[in-house]
GROMACS .gro file of N, CA, C and O in nm:
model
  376
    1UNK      N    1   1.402   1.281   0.700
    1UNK     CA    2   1.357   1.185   0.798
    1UNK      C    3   1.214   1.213   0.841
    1UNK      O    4   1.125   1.128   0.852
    2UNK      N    5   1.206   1.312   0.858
    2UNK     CA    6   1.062   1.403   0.873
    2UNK      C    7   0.956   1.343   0.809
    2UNK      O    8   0.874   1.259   0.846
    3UNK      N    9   0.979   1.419   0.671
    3UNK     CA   10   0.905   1.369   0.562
    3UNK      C   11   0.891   1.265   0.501
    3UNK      O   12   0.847   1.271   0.386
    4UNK      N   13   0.926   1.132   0.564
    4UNK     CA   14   0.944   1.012   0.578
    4UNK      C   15   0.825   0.928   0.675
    4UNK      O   16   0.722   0.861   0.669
    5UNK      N   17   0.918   0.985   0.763
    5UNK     CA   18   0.764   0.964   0.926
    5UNK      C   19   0.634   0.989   0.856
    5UNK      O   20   0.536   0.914   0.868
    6UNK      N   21   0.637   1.091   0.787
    6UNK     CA   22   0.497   1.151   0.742
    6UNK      C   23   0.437   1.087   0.710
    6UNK      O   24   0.333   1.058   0.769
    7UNK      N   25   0.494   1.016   0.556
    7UNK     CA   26   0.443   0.985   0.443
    7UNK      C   27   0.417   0.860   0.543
    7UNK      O   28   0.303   0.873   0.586
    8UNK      N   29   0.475   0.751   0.594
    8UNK     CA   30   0.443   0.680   0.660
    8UNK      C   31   0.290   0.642   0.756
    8UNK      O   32   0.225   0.537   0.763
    9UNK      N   33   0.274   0.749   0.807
    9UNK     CA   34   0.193   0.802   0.886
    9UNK      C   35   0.022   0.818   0.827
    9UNK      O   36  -0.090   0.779   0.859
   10UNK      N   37   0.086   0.899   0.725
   10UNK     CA   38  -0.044   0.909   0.594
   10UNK      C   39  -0.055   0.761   0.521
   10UNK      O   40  -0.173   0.725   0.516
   11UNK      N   41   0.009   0.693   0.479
   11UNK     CA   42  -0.012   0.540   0.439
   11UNK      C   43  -0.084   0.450   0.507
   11UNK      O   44  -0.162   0.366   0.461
   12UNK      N   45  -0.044   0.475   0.649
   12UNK     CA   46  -0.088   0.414   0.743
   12UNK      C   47  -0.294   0.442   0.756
   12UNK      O   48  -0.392   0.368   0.752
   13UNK      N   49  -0.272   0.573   0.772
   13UNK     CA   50  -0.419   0.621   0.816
   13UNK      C   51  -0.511   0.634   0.643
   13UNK      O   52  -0.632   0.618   0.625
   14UNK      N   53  -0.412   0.663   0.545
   14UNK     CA   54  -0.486   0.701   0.409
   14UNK      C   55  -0.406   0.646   0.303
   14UNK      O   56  -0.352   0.709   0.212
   15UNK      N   57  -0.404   0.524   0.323
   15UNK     CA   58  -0.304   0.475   0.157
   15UNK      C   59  -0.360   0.524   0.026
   15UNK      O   60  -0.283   0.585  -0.048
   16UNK      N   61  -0.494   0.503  -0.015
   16UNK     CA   62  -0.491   0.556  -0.117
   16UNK      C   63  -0.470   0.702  -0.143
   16UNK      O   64  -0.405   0.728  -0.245
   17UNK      N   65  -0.526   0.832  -0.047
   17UNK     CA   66  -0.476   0.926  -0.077
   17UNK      C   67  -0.293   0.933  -0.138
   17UNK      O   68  -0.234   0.980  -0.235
   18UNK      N   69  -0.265   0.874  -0.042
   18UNK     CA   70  -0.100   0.851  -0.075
   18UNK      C   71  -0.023   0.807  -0.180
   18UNK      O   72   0.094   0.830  -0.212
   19UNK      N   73  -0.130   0.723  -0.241
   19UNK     CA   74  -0.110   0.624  -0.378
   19UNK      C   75  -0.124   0.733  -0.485
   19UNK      O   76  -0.041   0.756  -0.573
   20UNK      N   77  -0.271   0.813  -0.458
   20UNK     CA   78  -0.305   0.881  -0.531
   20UNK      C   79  -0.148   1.024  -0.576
   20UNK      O   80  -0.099   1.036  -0.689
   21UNK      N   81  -0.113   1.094  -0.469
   21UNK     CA   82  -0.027   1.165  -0.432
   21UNK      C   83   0.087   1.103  -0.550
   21UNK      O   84   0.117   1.153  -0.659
   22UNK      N   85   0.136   0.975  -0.487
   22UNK     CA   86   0.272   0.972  -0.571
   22UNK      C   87   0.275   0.927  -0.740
   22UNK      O   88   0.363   0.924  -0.825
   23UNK      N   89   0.128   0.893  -0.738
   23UNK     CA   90   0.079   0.867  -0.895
   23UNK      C   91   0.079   0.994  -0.949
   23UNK      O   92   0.154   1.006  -1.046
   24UNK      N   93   0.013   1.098  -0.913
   24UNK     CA   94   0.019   1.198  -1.014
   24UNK      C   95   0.127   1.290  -0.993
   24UNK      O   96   0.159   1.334  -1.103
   25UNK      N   97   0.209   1.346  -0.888
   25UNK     CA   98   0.347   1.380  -0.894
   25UNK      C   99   0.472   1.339  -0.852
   25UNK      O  100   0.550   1.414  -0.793
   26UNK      N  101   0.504   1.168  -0.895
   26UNK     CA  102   0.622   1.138  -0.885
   26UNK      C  103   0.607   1.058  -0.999
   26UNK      O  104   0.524   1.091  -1.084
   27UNK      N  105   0.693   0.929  -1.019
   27UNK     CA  106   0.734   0.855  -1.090
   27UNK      C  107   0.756   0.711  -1.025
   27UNK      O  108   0.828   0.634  -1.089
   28UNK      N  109   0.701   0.667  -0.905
   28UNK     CA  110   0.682   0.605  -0.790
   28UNK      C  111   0.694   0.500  -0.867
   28UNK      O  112   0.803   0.443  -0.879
   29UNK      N  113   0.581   0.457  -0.932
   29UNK     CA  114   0.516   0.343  -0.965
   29UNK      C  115   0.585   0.298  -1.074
   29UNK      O  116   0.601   0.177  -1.094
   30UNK      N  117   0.629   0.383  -1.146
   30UNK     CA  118   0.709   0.332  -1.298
   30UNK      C  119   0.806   0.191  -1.279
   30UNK      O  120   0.905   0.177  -1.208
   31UNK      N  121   0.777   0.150  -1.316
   31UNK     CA  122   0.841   0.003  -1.334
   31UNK      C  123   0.858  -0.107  -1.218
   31UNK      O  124   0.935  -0.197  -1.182
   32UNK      N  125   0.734  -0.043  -1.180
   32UNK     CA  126   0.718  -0.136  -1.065
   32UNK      C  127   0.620  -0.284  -1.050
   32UNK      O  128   0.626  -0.390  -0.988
   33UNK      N  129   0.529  -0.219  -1.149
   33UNK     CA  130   0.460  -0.324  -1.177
   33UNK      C  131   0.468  -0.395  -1.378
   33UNK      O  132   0.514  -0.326  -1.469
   34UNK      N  133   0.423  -0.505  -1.393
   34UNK     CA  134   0.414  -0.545  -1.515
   34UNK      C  135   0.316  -0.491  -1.590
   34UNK      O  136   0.336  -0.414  -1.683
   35UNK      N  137   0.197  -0.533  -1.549
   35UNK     CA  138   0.088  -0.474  -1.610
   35UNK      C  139   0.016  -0.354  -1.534
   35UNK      O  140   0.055  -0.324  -1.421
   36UNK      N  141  -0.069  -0.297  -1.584
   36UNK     CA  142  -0.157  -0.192  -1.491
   36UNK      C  143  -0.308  -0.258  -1.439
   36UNK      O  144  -0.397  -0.191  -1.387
   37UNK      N  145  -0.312  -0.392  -1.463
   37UNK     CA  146  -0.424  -0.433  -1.387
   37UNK      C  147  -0.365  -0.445  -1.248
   37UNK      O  148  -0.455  -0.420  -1.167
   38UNK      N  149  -0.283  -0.465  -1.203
   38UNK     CA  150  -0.228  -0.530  -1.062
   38UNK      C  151  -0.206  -0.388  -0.973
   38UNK      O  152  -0.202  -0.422  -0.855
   39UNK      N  153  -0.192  -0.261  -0.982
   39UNK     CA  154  -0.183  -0.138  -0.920
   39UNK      C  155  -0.351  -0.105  -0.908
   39UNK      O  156  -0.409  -0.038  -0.823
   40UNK      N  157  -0.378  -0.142  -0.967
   40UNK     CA  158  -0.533  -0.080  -1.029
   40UNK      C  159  -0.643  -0.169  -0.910
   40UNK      O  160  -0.741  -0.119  -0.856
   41UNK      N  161  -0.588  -0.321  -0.888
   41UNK     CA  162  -0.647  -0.427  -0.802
   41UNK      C  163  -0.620  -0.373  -0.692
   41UNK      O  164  -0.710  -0.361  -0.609
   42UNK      N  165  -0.439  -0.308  -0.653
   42UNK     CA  166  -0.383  -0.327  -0.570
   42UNK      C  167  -0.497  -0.170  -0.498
   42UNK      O  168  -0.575  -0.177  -0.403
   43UNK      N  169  -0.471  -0.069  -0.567
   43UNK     CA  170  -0.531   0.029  -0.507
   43UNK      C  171  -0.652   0.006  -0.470
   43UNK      O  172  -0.684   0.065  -0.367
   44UNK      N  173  -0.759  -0.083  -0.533
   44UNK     CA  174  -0.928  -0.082  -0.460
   44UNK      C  175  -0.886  -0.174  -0.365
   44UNK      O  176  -0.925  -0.156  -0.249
   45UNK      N  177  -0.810  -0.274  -0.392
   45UNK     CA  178  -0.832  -0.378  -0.246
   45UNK      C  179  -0.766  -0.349  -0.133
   45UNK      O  180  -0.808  -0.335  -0.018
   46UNK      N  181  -0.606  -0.338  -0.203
   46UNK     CA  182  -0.526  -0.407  -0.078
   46UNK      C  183  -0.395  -0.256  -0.076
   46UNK      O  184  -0.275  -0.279  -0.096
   47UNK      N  185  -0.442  -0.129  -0.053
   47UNK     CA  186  -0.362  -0.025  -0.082
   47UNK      C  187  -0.249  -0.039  -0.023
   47UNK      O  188  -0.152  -0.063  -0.095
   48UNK      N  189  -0.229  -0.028   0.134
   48UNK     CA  190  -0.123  -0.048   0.217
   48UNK      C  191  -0.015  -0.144   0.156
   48UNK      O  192   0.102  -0.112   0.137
   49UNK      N  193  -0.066  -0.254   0.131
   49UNK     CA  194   0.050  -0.382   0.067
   49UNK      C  195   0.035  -0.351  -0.077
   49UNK      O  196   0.111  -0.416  -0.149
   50UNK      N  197  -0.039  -0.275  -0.131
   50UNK     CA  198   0.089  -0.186  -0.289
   50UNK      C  199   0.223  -0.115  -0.277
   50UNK      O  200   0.326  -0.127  -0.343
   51UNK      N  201   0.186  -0.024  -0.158
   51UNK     CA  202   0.239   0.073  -0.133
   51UNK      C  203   0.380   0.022  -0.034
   51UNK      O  204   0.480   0.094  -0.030
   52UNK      N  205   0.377  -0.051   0.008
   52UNK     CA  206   0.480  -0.152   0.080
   52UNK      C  207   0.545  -0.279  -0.032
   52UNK      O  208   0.655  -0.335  -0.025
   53UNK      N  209   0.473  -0.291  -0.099
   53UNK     CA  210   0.564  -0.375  -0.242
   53UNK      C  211   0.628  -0.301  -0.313
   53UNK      O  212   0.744  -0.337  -0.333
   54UNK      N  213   0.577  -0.157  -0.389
   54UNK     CA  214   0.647  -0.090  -0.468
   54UNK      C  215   0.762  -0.030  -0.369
   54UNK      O  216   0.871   0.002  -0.416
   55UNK      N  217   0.732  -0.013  -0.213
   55UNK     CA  218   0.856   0.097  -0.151
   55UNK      C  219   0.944  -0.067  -0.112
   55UNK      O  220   0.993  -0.048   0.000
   56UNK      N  221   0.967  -0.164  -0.143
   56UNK     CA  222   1.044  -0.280  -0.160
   56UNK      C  223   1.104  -0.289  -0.251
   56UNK      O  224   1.224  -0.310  -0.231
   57UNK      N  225   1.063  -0.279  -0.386
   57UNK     CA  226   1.073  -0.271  -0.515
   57UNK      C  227   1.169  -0.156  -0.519
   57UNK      O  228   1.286  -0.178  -0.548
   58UNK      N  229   1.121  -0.022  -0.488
   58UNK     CA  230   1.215   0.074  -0.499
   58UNK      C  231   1.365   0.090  -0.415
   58UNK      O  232   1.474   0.107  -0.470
   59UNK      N  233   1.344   0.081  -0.295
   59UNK     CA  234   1.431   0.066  -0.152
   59UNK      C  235   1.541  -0.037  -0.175
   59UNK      O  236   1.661  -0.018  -0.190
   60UNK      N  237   1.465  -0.161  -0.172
   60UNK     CA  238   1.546  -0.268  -0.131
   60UNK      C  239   1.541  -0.328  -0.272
   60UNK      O  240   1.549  -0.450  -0.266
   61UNK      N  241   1.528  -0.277  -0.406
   61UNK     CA  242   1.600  -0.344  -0.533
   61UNK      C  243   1.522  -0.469  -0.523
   61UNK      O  244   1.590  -0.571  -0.536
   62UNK      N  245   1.366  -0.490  -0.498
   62UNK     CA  246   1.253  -0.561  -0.504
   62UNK      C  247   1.394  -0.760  -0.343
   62UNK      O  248   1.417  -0.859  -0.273
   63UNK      N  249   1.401  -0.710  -0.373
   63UNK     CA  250   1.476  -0.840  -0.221
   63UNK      C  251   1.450  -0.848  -0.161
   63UNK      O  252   1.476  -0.761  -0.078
   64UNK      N  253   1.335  -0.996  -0.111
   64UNK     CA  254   1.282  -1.008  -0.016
   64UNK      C  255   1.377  -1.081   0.118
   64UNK      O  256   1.434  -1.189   0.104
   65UNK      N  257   1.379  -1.024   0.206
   65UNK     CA  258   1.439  -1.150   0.324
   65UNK      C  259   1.287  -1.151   0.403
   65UNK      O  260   1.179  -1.101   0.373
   66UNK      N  261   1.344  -1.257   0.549
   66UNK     CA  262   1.188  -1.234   0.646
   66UNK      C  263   1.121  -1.117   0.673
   66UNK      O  264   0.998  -1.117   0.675
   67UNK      N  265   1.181  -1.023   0.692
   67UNK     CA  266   1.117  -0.884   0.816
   67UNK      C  267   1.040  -0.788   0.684
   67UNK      O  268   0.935  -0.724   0.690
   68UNK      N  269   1.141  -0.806   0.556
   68UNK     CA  270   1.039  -0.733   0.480
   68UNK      C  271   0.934  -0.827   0.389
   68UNK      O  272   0.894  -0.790   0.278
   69UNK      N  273   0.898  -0.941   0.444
   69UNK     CA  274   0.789  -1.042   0.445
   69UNK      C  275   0.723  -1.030   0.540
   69UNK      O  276   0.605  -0.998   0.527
   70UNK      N  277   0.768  -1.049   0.641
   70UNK     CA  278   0.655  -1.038   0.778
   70UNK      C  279   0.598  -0.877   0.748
   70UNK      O  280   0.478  -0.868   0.774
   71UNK      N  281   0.655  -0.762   0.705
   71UNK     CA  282   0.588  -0.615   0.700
   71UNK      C  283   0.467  -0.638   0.614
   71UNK      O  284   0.358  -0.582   0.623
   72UNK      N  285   0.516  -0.758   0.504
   72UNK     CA  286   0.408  -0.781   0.360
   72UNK      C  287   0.246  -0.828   0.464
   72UNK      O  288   0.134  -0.784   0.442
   73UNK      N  289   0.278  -0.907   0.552
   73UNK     CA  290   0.190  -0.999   0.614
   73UNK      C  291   0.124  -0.862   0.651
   73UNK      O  292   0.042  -0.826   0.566
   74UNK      N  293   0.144  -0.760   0.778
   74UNK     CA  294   0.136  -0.669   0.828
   74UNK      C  295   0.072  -0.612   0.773
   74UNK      O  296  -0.043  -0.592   0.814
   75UNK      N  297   0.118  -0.560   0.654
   75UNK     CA  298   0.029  -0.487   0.607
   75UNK      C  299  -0.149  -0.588   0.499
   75UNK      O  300  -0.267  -0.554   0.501
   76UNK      N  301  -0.097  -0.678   0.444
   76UNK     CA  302  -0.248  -0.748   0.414
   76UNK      C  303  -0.339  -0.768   0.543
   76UNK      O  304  -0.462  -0.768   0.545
   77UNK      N  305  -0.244  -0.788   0.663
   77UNK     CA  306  -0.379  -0.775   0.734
   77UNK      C  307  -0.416  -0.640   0.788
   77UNK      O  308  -0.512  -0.634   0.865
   78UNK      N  309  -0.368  -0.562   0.765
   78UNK     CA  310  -0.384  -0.377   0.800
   78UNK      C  311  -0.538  -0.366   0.704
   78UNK      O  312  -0.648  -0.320   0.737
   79UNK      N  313  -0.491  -0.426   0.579
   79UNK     CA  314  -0.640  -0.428   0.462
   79UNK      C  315  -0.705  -0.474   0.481
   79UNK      O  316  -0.813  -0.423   0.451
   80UNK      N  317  -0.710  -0.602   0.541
   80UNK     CA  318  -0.817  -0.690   0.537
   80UNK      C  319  -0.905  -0.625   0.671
   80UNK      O  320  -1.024  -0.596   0.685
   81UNK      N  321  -0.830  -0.621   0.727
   81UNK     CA  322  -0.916  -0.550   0.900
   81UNK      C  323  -0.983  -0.451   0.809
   81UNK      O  324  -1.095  -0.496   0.787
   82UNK      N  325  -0.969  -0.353   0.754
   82UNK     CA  326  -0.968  -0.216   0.710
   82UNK      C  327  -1.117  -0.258   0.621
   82UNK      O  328  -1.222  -0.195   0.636
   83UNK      N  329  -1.108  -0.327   0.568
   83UNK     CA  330  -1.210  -0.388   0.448
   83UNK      C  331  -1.294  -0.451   0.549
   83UNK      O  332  -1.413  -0.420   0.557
   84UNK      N  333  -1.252  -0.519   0.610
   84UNK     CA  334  -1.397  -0.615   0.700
   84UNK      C  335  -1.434  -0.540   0.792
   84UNK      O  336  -1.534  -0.589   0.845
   85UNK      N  337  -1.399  -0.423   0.849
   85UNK     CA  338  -1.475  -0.318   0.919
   85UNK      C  339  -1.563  -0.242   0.865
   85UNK      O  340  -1.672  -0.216   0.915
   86UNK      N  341  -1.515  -0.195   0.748
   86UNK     CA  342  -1.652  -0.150   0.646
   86UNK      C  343  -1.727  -0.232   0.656
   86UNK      O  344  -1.825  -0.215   0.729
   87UNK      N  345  -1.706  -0.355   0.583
   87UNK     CA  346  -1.813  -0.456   0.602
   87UNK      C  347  -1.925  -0.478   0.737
   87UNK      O  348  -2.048  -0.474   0.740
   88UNK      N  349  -1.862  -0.493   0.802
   88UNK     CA  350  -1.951  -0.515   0.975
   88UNK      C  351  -1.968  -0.360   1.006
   88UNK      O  352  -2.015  -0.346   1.119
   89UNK      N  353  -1.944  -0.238   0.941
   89UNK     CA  354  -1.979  -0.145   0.974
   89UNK      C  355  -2.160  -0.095   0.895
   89UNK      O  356  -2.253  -0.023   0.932
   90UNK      N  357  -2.131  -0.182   0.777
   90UNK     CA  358  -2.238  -0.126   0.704
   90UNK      C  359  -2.347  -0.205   0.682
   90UNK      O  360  -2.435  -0.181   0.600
   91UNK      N  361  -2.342  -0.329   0.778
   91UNK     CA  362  -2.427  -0.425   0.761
   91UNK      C  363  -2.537  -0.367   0.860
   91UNK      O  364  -2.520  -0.272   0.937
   92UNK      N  365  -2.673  -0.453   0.841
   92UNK     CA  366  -2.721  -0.394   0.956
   92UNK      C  367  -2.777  -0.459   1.107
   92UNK      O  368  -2.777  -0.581   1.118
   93UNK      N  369  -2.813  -0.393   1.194
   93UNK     CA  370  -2.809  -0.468   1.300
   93UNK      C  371  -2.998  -0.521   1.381
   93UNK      O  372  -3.102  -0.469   1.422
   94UNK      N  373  -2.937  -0.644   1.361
   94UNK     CA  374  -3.087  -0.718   1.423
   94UNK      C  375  -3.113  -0.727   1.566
   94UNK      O  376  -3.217  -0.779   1.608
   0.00000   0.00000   0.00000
């Protein structure tokens, strides 16, 4: 349960570290996706909502109802904030 919270926790604050983590010592990802362009997209853009599709995929036998749709929403906008703060972080100011 612990180590659950954790991993959670770390997704939250560092998805790709996390991505990175279960790519090179688990088996996470295996058959989760079709091709390897879409993990590959998923990790530069939108990490959090990889990492919340494949733990769907794995967990819940890929079955979507609402709440683990609304988490999907949740987390694209966790990225998008995440991405457009870089953005307005690195622009510069007049």
């Amino acid at each position: 349960m612990i180590l659950t919270l954790l991993s959670i926790l770390v997704s939250l604050i560092f998805p790709r570290l996390l991505a990175i983590i279960l790519w090179i010592f688990t088996d996470w990802f295996n058959g989760v996706f079709e091709t390897r362009l879409w993990p590959i997209l998923g990790f530069i853009f939108l990490p959090t909502t990889m990492l919340w599709y494949s733990a769907v995929m794995h967990w819940y036998h890929g079955e979507w109802d609402a709440w683990r749709i609304a988490v999907l929403v949740i987390a694209i906008l966790i990225d998008l904030s995440r991405n457009g703060y870089t953005v307005h972080k690195s622009r510069p100011q007049s």
